[in-house]
Coordinates of C-alpha atoms in Angstrom, one line a residue:
X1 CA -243.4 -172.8 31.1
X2 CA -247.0 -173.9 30.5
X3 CA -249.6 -171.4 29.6
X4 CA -251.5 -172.2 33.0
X5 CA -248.1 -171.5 34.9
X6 CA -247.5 -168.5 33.1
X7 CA -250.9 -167.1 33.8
X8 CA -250.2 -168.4 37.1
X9 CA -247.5 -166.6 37.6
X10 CA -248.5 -163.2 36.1
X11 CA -251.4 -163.5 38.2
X12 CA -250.0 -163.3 41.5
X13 CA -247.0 -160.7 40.2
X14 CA -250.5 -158.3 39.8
X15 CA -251.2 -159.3 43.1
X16 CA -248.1 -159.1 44.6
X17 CA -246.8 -155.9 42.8
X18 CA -250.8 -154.0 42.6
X19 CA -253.3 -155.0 44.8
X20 CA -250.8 -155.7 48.0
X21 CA -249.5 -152.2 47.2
X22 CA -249.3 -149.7 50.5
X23 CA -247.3 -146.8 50.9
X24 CA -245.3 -147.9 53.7
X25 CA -244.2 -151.0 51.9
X26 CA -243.4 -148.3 48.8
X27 CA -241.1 -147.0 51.1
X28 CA -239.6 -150.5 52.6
X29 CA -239.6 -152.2 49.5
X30 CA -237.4 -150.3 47.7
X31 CA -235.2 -149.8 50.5
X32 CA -234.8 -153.7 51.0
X33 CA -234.0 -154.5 47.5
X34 CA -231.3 -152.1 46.6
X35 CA -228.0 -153.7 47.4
X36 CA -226.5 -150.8 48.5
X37 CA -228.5 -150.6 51.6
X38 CA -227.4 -153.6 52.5
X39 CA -223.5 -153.3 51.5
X40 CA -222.7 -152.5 55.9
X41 CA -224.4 -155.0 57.3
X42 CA -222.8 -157.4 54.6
X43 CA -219.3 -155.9 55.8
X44 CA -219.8 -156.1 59.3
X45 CA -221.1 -159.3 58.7
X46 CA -218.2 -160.7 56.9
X47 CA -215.7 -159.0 59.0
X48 CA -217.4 -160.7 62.6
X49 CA -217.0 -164.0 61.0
X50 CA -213.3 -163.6 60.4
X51 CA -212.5 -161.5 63.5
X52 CA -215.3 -162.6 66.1
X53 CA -216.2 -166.4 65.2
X54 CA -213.0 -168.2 65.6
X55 CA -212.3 -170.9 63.1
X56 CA -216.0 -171.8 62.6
X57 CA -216.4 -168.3 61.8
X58 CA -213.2 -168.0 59.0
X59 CA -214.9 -171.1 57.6
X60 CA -218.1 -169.8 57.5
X61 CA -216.7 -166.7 55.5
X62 CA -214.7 -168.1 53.0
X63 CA -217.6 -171.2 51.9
X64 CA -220.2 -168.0 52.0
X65 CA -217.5 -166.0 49.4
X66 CA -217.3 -169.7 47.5
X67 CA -221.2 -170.2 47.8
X68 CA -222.0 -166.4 46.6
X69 CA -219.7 -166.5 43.8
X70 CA -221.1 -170.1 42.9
X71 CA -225.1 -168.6 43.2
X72 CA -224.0 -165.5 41.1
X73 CA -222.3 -166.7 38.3
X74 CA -224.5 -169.9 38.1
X75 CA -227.9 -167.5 38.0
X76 CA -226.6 -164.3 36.2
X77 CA -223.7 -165.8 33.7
X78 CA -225.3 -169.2 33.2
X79 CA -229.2 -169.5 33.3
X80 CA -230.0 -165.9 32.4
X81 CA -228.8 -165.9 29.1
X82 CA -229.9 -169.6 28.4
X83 CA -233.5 -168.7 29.5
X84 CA -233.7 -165.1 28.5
X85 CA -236.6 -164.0 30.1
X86 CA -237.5 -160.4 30.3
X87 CA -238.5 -158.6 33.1
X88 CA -242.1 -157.9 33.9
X89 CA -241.4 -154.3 34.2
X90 CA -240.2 -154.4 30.2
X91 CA -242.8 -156.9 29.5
X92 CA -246.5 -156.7 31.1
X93 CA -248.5 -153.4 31.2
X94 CA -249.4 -151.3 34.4
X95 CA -246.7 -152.6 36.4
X96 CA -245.9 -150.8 39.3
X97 CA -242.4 -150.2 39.1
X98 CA -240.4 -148.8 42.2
X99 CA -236.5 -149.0 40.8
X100 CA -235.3 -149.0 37.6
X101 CA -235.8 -151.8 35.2
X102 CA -232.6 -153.7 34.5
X103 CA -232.2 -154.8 30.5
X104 CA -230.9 -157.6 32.0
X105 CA -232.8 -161.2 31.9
X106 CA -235.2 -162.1 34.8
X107 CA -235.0 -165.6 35.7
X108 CA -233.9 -166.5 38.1
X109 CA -233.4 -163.4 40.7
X110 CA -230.1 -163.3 41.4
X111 CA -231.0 -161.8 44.5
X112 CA -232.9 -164.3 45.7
X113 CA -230.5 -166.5 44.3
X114 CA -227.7 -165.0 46.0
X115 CA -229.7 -164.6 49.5
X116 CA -231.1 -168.2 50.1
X117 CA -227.6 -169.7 49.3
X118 CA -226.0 -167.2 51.9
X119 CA -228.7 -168.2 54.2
X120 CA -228.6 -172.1 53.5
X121 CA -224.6 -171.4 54.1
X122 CA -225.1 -169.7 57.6
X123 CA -227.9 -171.9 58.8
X124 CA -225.5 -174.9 58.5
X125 CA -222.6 -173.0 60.5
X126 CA -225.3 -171.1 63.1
X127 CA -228.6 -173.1 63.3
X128 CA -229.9 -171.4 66.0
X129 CA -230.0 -168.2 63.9
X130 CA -231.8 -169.8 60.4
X131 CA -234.6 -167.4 61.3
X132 CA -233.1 -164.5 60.3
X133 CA -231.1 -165.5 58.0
X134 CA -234.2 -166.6 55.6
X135 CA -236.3 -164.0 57.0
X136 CA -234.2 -161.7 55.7
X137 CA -233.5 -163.3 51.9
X138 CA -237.6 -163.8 51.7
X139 CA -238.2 -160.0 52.6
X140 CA -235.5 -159.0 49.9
X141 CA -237.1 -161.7 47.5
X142 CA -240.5 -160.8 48.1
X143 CA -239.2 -157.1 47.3
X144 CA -238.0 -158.2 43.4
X145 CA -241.8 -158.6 42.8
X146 CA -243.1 -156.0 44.9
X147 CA -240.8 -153.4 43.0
X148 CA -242.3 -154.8 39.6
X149 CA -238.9 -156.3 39.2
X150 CA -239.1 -160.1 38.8
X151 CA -242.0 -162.7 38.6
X152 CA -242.8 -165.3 41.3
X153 CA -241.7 -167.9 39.7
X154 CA -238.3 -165.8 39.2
X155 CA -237.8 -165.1 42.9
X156 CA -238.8 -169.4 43.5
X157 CA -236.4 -170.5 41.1
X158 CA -233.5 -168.3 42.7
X159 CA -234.6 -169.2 46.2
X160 CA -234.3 -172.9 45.3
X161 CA -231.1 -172.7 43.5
X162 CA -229.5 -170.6 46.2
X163 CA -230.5 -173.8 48.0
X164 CA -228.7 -175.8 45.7
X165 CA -225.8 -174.3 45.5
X166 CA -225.6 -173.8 49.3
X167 CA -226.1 -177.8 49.8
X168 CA -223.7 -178.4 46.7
X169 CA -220.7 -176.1 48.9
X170 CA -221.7 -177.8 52.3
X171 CA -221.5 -181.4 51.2
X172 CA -218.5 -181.1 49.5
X173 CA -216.6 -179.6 51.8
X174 CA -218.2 -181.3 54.9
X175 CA -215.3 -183.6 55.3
X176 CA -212.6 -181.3 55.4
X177 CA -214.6 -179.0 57.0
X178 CA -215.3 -181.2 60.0
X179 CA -211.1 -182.0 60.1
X180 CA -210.5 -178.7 60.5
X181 CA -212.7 -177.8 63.2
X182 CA -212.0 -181.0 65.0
X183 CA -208.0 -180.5 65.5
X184 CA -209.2 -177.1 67.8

């Protein structure tokens, strides 16, 4: 990364993680970022796809199981290691740091990463719904930096790969996909 981007990018974690601090998003923050908060709603998610949603909605589940797996393994076994960039919480002083700081690498979030894809994934199945879908995956994104967790450009980098990945699972399947839910 160029020096002027890493500045950059430092510069508006500070901002993000100090100077936007409040204590009712040190309360919400932390909330939205730790997975396990989220682990019901993923469920009851999942389960009104297969039970509720028909055949559009089995669909929907099992590409979003193929597209999460693809965003996860792509961002955490793949690019983390080949990039290895620590964590601002591990490498910048005065940091604000909300959750623990992971030893693992920082970019990209996998969070993000792992959020935009499942967003990209149910946007193409329900359309009329793509607000909260990303409104969701940027609140838990922005979170990564507000926690003193990940760097901007960590949280971009997932978001767009999540992207990615998403677009990689729908147009590769598109064909069969459209078979499918055209024999009724």
């Amino acid at each position: 990364m160029p020096h002027w981007a890493l500045r950059l990018d430092v510069a508006i974690f500070y901002l993000v993680n100090v100077r936007l601090a409040s204590p009712q998003f040190d309360v919400i923050m932390p909330f939205l970022t730790d997975i396990d908060n989220w682990r019901l709603v993923i469920a009851l998610g999942l389960l009104a796809l297969l039970i509720l949603g028909g055949k559009k909605g089995r669909i929907c589940a099992l590409l979003l199981i193929v597209t999460i797996t693809l965003t996860d393994q792509t961002s955490s076994s793949l690019i983390k290691p080949l990039v290895e960039r620590a964590r601002p919480c591990s490498a910048l002083p005065g940091v604000r740091l909300l959750v623990g700081c992971s030893g693992a690498f920082s970019f990209p979030s996998s969070h993000a990463t792992n959020l935009f894809g499942a967003a990209s994934l149910l946007s193409r199945f329900y359309p009329a719904l793509w607000p909260i879908f990303f409104t969701i995956a940027t609140m838990v994104a922005y979170s990564r930096t507000y926690a003193g967790v990940h760097y901007p450009s960590d949280v971009l980098g997932g978001a767009l790969l999540g992207v990615l990945c998403a677009w990689l699972v729908t147009a590769s399947t598109r064909p069969l996909v459209s078979r499918i839910l055209r024999q009724g």
